[in-house]
Amino acid sequence: MNATVNVSIGIVTHNSSSLIASCLENIQELFGELYPIVIFDNNSKDETKTIVRTQFPQAQIIESDLNYGFGFGVNKILENATSKYVLLINPDVTLNKSSIRPLEEELENNPKTIVCAPLTLDSKGNPEFNVRRFPKLRTQLFESLLGGNIAMRISQSELVVDTKNYSAMSK
């Protein structure tokens, strides 16, 4: 592994046997073993842990005896990752070759940035928005009364849907 790598990839799993092999194969094909992978498994009852241990022995897997949930899993990944940054992805994610480096550059070049997210696309190539504003009573009220889709259309939602806000990540 390259000593200058600042990023680990973290994945929280729970009964993800139908997804995890494809996810890890994608990472392996794009990046080899460049980025360490840390997986927290929330007590899967399927073959998730076996698939990771046998097919992807380079990945570190933290096995839980209970399903503690996503947030707990993320915290365990952050505790165990040895890199400066962690890219958290779900087991259904497919990365592309430029998925990681722009995020790392954003964090390195802008010390005030503590979290950044990539532009994610659905299977048809359409944006799936994942950036949110800090919650405010006004946006909560609009989303509660009108629903998220209408609140988004009138710019009264926490969800950021203007693609300009994702431009740094889509280069």
Coordinates of N, CA and C in Angstrom, one line a residue:
M1 N 0.8 -1.2 0.0 CA 0.0 0.0 0.0 C 0.9 1.2 0.0
N2 N 0.5 2.3 -0.7 CA 1.2 3.5 -0.8 C 1.1 4.3 0.5
A3 N 2.3 4.7 1.1 CA 2.3 5.3 2.4 C 1.7 6.7 2.4
T4 N 1.5 7.3 1.2 CA 0.9 8.7 1.2 C -0.6 8.7 1.0
V5 N -1.2 7.5 1.1 CA -2.7 7.5 0.9 C -3.3 8.0 2.2
N6 N -4.2 9.0 2.0 CA -4.9 9.7 3.1 C -6.3 9.2 3.3
V7 N -6.8 8.2 2.4 CA -8.2 7.9 2.4 C -8.4 6.4 2.7
S8 N -9.3 6.0 3.5 CA -9.8 4.7 3.7 C -11.2 4.6 3.2
I9 N -11.7 3.5 2.8 CA -13.1 3.3 2.4 C -13.8 2.6 3.4
G10 N -14.9 3.1 4.0 CA -15.6 2.5 5.0 C -17.0 2.1 4.5
I11 N -17.4 0.8 4.9 CA -18.7 0.3 4.5 C -19.4 -0.3 5.7
V12 N -20.6 0.1 5.9 CA -21.4 -0.6 7.0 C -22.3 -1.6 6.3
T13 N -22.3 -2.8 6.7 CA -23.1 -3.9 6.1 C -24.1 -4.5 7.1
H14 N -25.2 -5.0 6.6 CA -26.1 -5.8 7.3 C -26.9 -6.7 6.3
N15 N -26.7 -8.0 6.3 CA -27.3 -8.9 5.3 C -27.1 -8.3 3.9
S16 N -25.9 -8.0 3.5 CA -25.6 -7.4 2.2 C -24.9 -8.4 1.3
S17 N -25.1 -9.7 1.4 CA -24.4 -10.6 0.6 C -24.7 -10.5 -0.9
S18 N -25.9 -10.0 -1.2 CA -26.2 -9.8 -2.7 C -25.5 -8.6 -3.3
L19 N -24.9 -7.7 -2.4 CA -24.3 -6.5 -2.9 C -22.8 -6.4 -2.7
I20 N -22.3 -6.9 -1.6 CA -20.9 -6.6 -1.1 C -19.8 -7.1 -2.1
A21 N -20.0 -8.2 -2.7 CA -19.0 -8.7 -3.7 C -18.8 -7.7 -4.8
S22 N -19.9 -7.3 -5.4 CA -19.9 -6.3 -6.5 C -19.2 -5.0 -6.1
C23 N -19.6 -4.5 -5.0 CA -19.0 -3.3 -4.4 C -17.5 -3.4 -4.3
L24 N -17.0 -4.5 -3.6 CA -15.6 -4.7 -3.4 C -14.8 -5.0 -4.7
E25 N -15.5 -5.7 -5.6 CA -14.8 -6.0 -6.9 C -14.6 -4.6 -7.6
N26 N -15.6 -3.8 -7.6 CA -15.5 -2.5 -8.2 C -14.3 -1.7 -7.7
I27 N -14.2 -1.6 -6.4 CA -13.1 -0.9 -5.7 C -11.8 -1.5 -6.1
Q28 N -11.7 -2.9 -6.1 CA -10.5 -3.6 -6.4 C -10.1 -3.3 -7.9
E29 N -11.0 -3.3 -8.8 CA -10.7 -3.1 -10.2 C -10.2 -1.7 -10.5
L30 N -10.8 -0.7 -9.8 CA -10.4 0.6 -10.0 C -9.1 1.0 -9.3
F31 N -8.9 0.5 -8.1 CA -7.9 1.1 -7.2 C -6.9 0.0 -6.7
G32 N -7.1 -1.3 -7.0 CA -6.3 -2.3 -6.5 C -6.4 -2.3 -5.0
E33 N -5.3 -2.3 -4.3 CA -5.3 -2.2 -2.8 C -4.8 -0.9 -2.4
L34 N -4.9 0.2 -3.2 CA -4.5 1.5 -2.9 C -5.1 2.0 -1.6
Y35 N -6.4 1.9 -1.5 CA -7.2 2.4 -0.4 C -7.6 1.3 0.6
P36 N -7.2 1.4 1.8 CA -7.6 0.4 2.8 C -9.1 0.4 2.9
I37 N -9.7 -0.8 3.1 CA -11.2 -0.9 3.3 C -11.5 -1.4 4.7
V38 N -12.4 -0.7 5.4 CA -12.8 -1.1 6.7 C -14.3 -1.3 6.6
I39 N -14.7 -2.5 7.0 CA -16.2 -2.9 6.9 C -16.6 -3.2 8.3
F40 N -17.8 -2.6 8.7 CA -18.4 -2.9 10.0 C -19.7 -3.7 9.6
D41 N -19.7 -4.9 10.1 CA -20.9 -5.8 9.8 C -21.8 -5.8 11.0
N42 N -23.0 -5.4 10.8 CA -24.1 -5.4 11.9 C -24.8 -6.7 12.0
N43 N -24.0 -7.7 12.4 CA -24.5 -9.1 12.7 C -25.3 -9.7 11.6
S44 N -24.8 -9.7 10.4 CA -25.5 -10.3 9.2 C -25.7 -11.7 9.5
K45 N -26.9 -12.2 9.1 CA -27.3 -13.6 9.2 C -27.1 -14.3 7.8
D46 N -26.7 -13.6 6.8 CA -26.5 -14.2 5.5 C -25.0 -14.4 5.3
E47 N -24.5 -14.5 4.1 CA -23.1 -14.8 3.8 C -22.2 -13.6 3.7
T48 N -22.6 -12.4 4.1 CA -21.8 -11.2 3.9 C -20.4 -11.4 4.5
K49 N -20.3 -11.8 5.7 CA -19.0 -11.9 6.4 C -18.1 -12.9 5.7
T50 N -18.7 -14.0 5.3 CA -18.0 -15.1 4.6 C -17.4 -14.6 3.3
I51 N -18.2 -13.9 2.6 CA -17.8 -13.4 1.3 C -16.6 -12.4 1.4
V52 N -16.7 -11.5 2.4 CA -15.6 -10.6 2.7 C -14.4 -11.3 3.1
R53 N -14.5 -12.2 4.1 CA -13.3 -12.9 4.6 C -12.6 -13.8 3.5
T54 N -13.4 -14.4 2.7 CA -12.8 -15.4 1.7 C -12.4 -14.8 0.4
Q55 N -13.2 -13.8 -0.1 CA -13.0 -13.3 -1.4 C -12.2 -11.9 -1.4
F56 N -12.2 -11.3 -0.2 CA -11.5 -10.0 -0.1 C -10.8 -9.9 1.2
P57 N -9.8 -10.8 1.4 CA -9.1 -10.8 2.7 C -8.3 -9.6 3.0
Q58 N -8.0 -8.7 2.0 CA -7.3 -7.4 2.3 C -8.2 -6.5 3.0
A59 N -9.6 -6.6 3.0 CA -10.5 -5.8 3.7 C -10.5 -6.1 5.2
Q60 N -10.5 -5.1 6.0 CA -10.6 -5.3 7.5 C -12.1 -5.4 7.8
I61 N -12.5 -6.4 8.4 CA -13.9 -6.6 8.8 C -14.1 -6.6 10.3
I62 N -14.9 -5.7 10.8 CA -15.3 -5.7 12.2 C -16.6 -6.3 12.3
E63 N -16.7 -7.4 13.0 CA -17.9 -8.2 13.2 C -18.6 -7.8 14.5
S64 N -19.9 -7.6 14.4 CA -20.7 -7.2 15.6 C -21.6 -8.4 16.0
D65 N -21.8 -8.5 17.3 CA -22.7 -9.6 17.7 C -24.1 -9.2 17.8
L66 N -24.4 -7.9 17.5 CA -25.8 -7.4 17.5 C -25.8 -6.4 16.3
N67 N -27.0 -6.1 15.9 CA -27.2 -5.0 14.9 C -27.4 -3.7 15.6
Y68 N -26.3 -2.9 15.7 CA -26.2 -1.7 16.4 C -26.6 -0.5 15.6
G69 N -26.8 -0.7 14.3 CA -27.3 0.4 13.4 C -26.1 1.0 12.6
F70 N -26.6 1.9 11.7 CA -25.6 2.5 10.8 C -24.7 3.5 11.5
G71 N -25.2 4.4 12.4 CA -24.4 5.3 13.0 C -23.3 4.7 13.9
F72 N -23.6 3.7 14.6 CA -22.7 2.9 15.4 C -21.6 2.3 14.5
G73 N -22.0 1.8 13.4 CA -21.1 1.2 12.5 C -20.1 2.2 11.9
V74 N -20.6 3.4 11.6 CA -19.8 4.4 11.1 C -18.7 4.8 12.2
N75 N -19.2 5.0 13.4 CA -18.3 5.3 14.5 C -17.2 4.3 14.6
K76 N -17.5 3.0 14.5 CA -16.5 1.9 14.6 C -15.5 2.0 13.5
I77 N -16.0 2.3 12.3 CA -15.1 2.4 11.1 C -14.2 3.6 11.4
L78 N -14.7 4.7 11.8 CA -13.8 5.8 12.1 C -12.8 5.5 13.2
E79 N -13.2 4.8 14.2 CA -12.2 4.4 15.2 C -11.1 3.5 14.7
N80 N -11.4 2.7 13.7 CA -10.5 1.7 13.2 C -9.7 2.1 12.0
A81 N -10.1 3.1 11.3 CA -9.4 3.5 10.1 C -8.1 4.2 10.5
T82 N -7.1 3.9 9.8 CA -5.8 4.5 10.1 C -5.4 5.7 9.2
S83 N -6.3 6.1 8.3 CA -6.1 7.2 7.4 C -6.6 8.5 7.9
K84 N -6.2 9.6 7.3 CA -6.7 10.9 7.6 C -8.1 11.1 7.3
Y85 N -8.6 10.5 6.2 CA -10.0 10.7 5.8 C -10.6 9.3 5.5
V86 N -12.0 9.3 5.6 CA -12.7 8.1 5.3 C -13.8 8.4 4.4
L87 N -13.9 7.7 3.3 CA -15.0 7.7 2.4 C -16.0 6.7 2.8
L88 N -17.2 7.1 3.3 CA -18.2 6.2 3.7 C -19.1 5.9 2.5
I89 N -19.3 4.6 2.2 CA -20.2 4.3 1.1 C -21.1 3.1 1.6
N90 N -22.2 3.0 0.9 CA -23.1 1.8 1.1 C -22.6 0.7 0.2
P91 N -23.0 -0.6 0.6 CA -22.6 -1.7 -0.2 C -23.2 -1.8 -1.6
D92 N -24.2 -0.9 -1.9 CA -24.8 -0.9 -3.3 C -24.1 0.2 -4.2
V93 N -23.0 0.8 -3.7 CA -22.4 1.8 -4.5 C -21.4 1.3 -5.5
T94 N -21.4 1.9 -6.7 CA -20.4 1.7 -7.7 C -19.6 3.0 -7.8
L95 N -18.3 2.9 -7.6 CA -17.4 4.1 -7.8 C -16.9 4.2 -9.2
N96 N -16.4 5.4 -9.6 CA -15.7 5.5 -10.8 C -14.3 6.0 -10.5
K97 N -13.4 6.0 -11.4 CA -12.0 6.2 -11.2 C -11.7 7.6 -10.5
S98 N -12.6 8.5 -10.7 CA -12.4 9.9 -10.2 C -13.3 10.1 -8.9
S99 N -13.7 9.1 -8.3 CA -14.6 9.2 -7.1 C -13.9 9.8 -5.9
I100 N -12.7 9.4 -5.7 CA -12.1 9.7 -4.4 C -11.2 10.9 -4.4
R101 N -10.3 11.0 -5.4 CA -9.3 12.1 -5.5 C -9.9 13.5 -5.3
P102 N -11.0 13.9 -6.0 CA -11.5 15.2 -5.9 C -12.0 15.5 -4.4
L103 N -12.5 14.5 -3.8 CA -12.9 14.7 -2.4 C -11.7 14.9 -1.5
E104 N -10.7 14.1 -1.7 CA -9.5 14.3 -0.9 C -8.9 15.7 -1.2
E105 N -8.8 16.1 -2.4 CA -8.3 17.5 -2.7 C -9.1 18.6 -2.1
E106 N -10.4 18.4 -2.1 CA -11.3 19.4 -1.4 C -10.9 19.5 0.1
L107 N -10.8 18.4 0.7 CA -10.5 18.4 2.1 C -9.1 19.0 2.4
E108 N -8.1 18.6 1.6 CA -6.7 19.1 1.7 C -6.6 20.6 1.5
N109 N -7.3 21.1 0.4 CA -7.1 22.5 0.0 C -8.0 23.5 0.7
N110 N -9.0 23.0 1.4 CA -9.9 23.9 2.1 C -10.0 23.4 3.6
P111 N -9.1 24.0 4.5 CA -9.1 23.5 5.9 C -10.4 23.7 6.6
K112 N -11.3 24.6 6.2 CA -12.6 24.8 6.8 C -13.6 23.7 6.5
T113 N -13.3 22.9 5.4 CA -14.2 21.8 5.0 C -13.9 20.6 5.9
I114 N -14.9 20.1 6.6 CA -14.7 19.0 7.5 C -15.5 17.8 6.9
V115 N -16.5 18.0 6.1 CA -17.2 16.9 5.4 C -17.5 17.3 4.0
C116 N -17.3 16.4 3.1 CA -17.7 16.7 1.7 C -18.4 15.4 1.1
A117 N -19.2 15.6 0.2 CA -19.9 14.5 -0.5 C -19.8 14.6 -2.0
P118 N -19.7 13.4 -2.6 CA -19.6 13.5 -4.1 C -21.0 13.6 -4.7
L119 N -21.0 14.0 -6.0 CA -22.2 13.9 -6.7 C -22.5 12.5 -7.0
T120 N -23.7 12.0 -6.6 CA -24.0 10.6 -6.9 C -25.0 10.6 -8.0
L121 N -25.0 9.5 -8.8 CA -25.8 9.4 -9.9 C -26.6 8.1 -9.8
D122 N -27.9 8.1 -10.3 CA -28.6 6.8 -10.3 C -28.2 6.0 -11.5
S123 N -28.8 4.9 -11.7 CA -28.4 3.9 -12.7 C -28.6 4.5 -14.1
K124 N -29.4 5.6 -14.3 CA -29.6 6.3 -15.6 C -28.7 7.5 -15.7
G125 N -27.9 7.8 -14.7 CA -27.0 8.9 -14.8 C -27.5 10.2 -14.3
N126 N -28.7 10.2 -13.7 CA -29.3 11.4 -13.1 C -28.8 11.6 -11.7
P127 N -28.7 12.9 -11.3 CA -28.2 13.2 -10.0 C -29.1 12.7 -8.9
E128 N -28.5 12.1 -7.9 CA -29.2 11.8 -6.6 C -28.6 12.7 -5.6
F129 N -29.4 13.7 -5.2 CA -28.9 14.8 -4.3 C -28.7 14.2 -2.9
N130 N -27.5 14.6 -2.3 CA -27.2 14.1 -1.0 C -26.7 15.1 -0.1
V131 N -26.6 16.4 -0.5 CA -26.2 17.5 0.4 C -27.4 18.2 1.0
R132 N -27.3 18.4 2.3 CA -28.4 19.1 3.0 C -27.9 20.3 3.7
R133 N -28.8 21.3 3.8 CA -28.5 22.5 4.6 C -28.7 22.1 6.1
F134 N -28.2 23.0 7.0 CA -28.4 22.8 8.4 C -29.9 22.9 8.7
P135 N -30.5 22.1 9.4 CA -32.0 22.1 9.7 C -32.4 23.5 10.3
K136 N -33.5 24.0 9.8 CA -34.1 25.2 10.4 C -35.6 24.9 10.6
L137 N -36.2 25.6 11.5 CA -37.6 25.5 11.8 C -38.4 25.7 10.5
R138 N -38.0 26.7 9.7 CA -38.8 27.1 8.5 C -38.8 25.9 7.5
T139 N -37.6 25.3 7.2 CA -37.6 24.2 6.2 C -38.3 23.0 6.8
Q140 N -38.2 22.8 8.1 CA -38.9 21.6 8.7 C -40.4 21.8 8.5
L141 N -40.9 23.0 8.8 CA -42.3 23.3 8.6 C -42.8 23.1 7.2
F142 N -42.0 23.7 6.2 CA -42.4 23.5 4.8 C -42.4 22.0 4.4
E143 N -41.4 21.3 4.8 CA -41.3 19.9 4.4 C -42.4 19.1 5.1
S144 N -42.8 19.4 6.4 CA -43.8 18.7 7.1 C -45.2 19.0 6.5
L145 N -45.5 20.2 6.1 CA -46.8 20.6 5.6 C -47.0 20.3 4.1
L146 N -45.9 20.5 3.4 CA -46.0 20.4 1.9 C -45.5 19.1 1.4
G147 N -44.6 18.5 2.1 CA -43.9 17.3 1.6 C -42.6 17.7 1.0
G148 N -41.7 16.8 1.0 CA -40.3 17.1 0.6 C -40.2 17.6 -0.9
N149 N -40.9 17.0 -1.8 CA -40.8 17.3 -3.2 C -41.3 18.7 -3.5
I150 N -42.4 19.1 -2.9 CA -42.9 20.5 -3.1 C -42.0 21.5 -2.4
A151 N -41.6 21.2 -1.2 CA -40.6 22.1 -0.5 C -39.4 22.3 -1.4
M152 N -38.9 21.2 -2.0 CA -37.7 21.4 -2.8 C -37.9 22.3 -4.0
R153 N -39.1 22.1 -4.6 CA -39.4 22.9 -5.8 C -39.5 24.4 -5.5
I154 N -39.8 24.8 -4.3 CA -39.9 26.2 -3.9 C -38.8 26.6 -3.1
S155 N -37.7 25.8 -3.1 CA -36.4 26.1 -2.4 C -36.6 26.3 -0.9
Q156 N -37.5 25.5 -0.3 CA -37.7 25.5 1.1 C -37.5 24.2 1.7
S157 N -36.5 23.5 1.3 CA -36.1 22.2 1.7 C -34.7 22.2 2.2
E158 N -34.3 21.3 3.1 CA -33.0 21.1 3.6 C -32.1 20.5 2.5
L159 N -32.7 19.8 1.6 CA -32.0 19.1 0.5 C -31.5 20.1 -0.5
V160 N -30.2 20.1 -0.9 CA -29.7 21.0 -1.9 C -29.8 20.3 -3.2
V161 N -30.6 21.0 -4.1 CA -30.8 20.3 -5.4 C -30.3 21.1 -6.6
D162 N -29.6 22.2 -6.3 CA -28.9 23.0 -7.4 C -27.6 22.3 -7.7
T163 N -27.5 21.9 -8.9 CA -26.3 21.1 -9.3 C -25.0 21.9 -9.3
K164 N -25.1 23.3 -9.2 CA -23.9 24.1 -9.1 C -23.2 23.8 -7.8
N165 N -23.9 23.4 -6.8 CA -23.3 23.1 -5.5 C -22.5 21.8 -5.5
Y166 N -22.7 21.0 -6.5 CA -22.0 19.8 -6.6 C -20.8 19.8 -7.6
S167 N -20.6 21.0 -8.2 CA -19.7 21.1 -9.4 C -18.3 20.7 -9.0
A168 N -17.8 21.1 -7.8 CA -16.4 20.7 -7.5 C -16.2 19.2 -7.5
M169 N -17.2 18.5 -7.2 CA -17.1 17.0 -7.1 C -17.4 16.3 -8.4
S170 N -17.9 17.0 -9.4 CA -18.2 16.4 -10.7 C -17.2 16.6 -11.8
K171 N -16.0 17.2 -11.4 CA -15.0 17.4 -12.4 C -14.3 16.2 -12.8

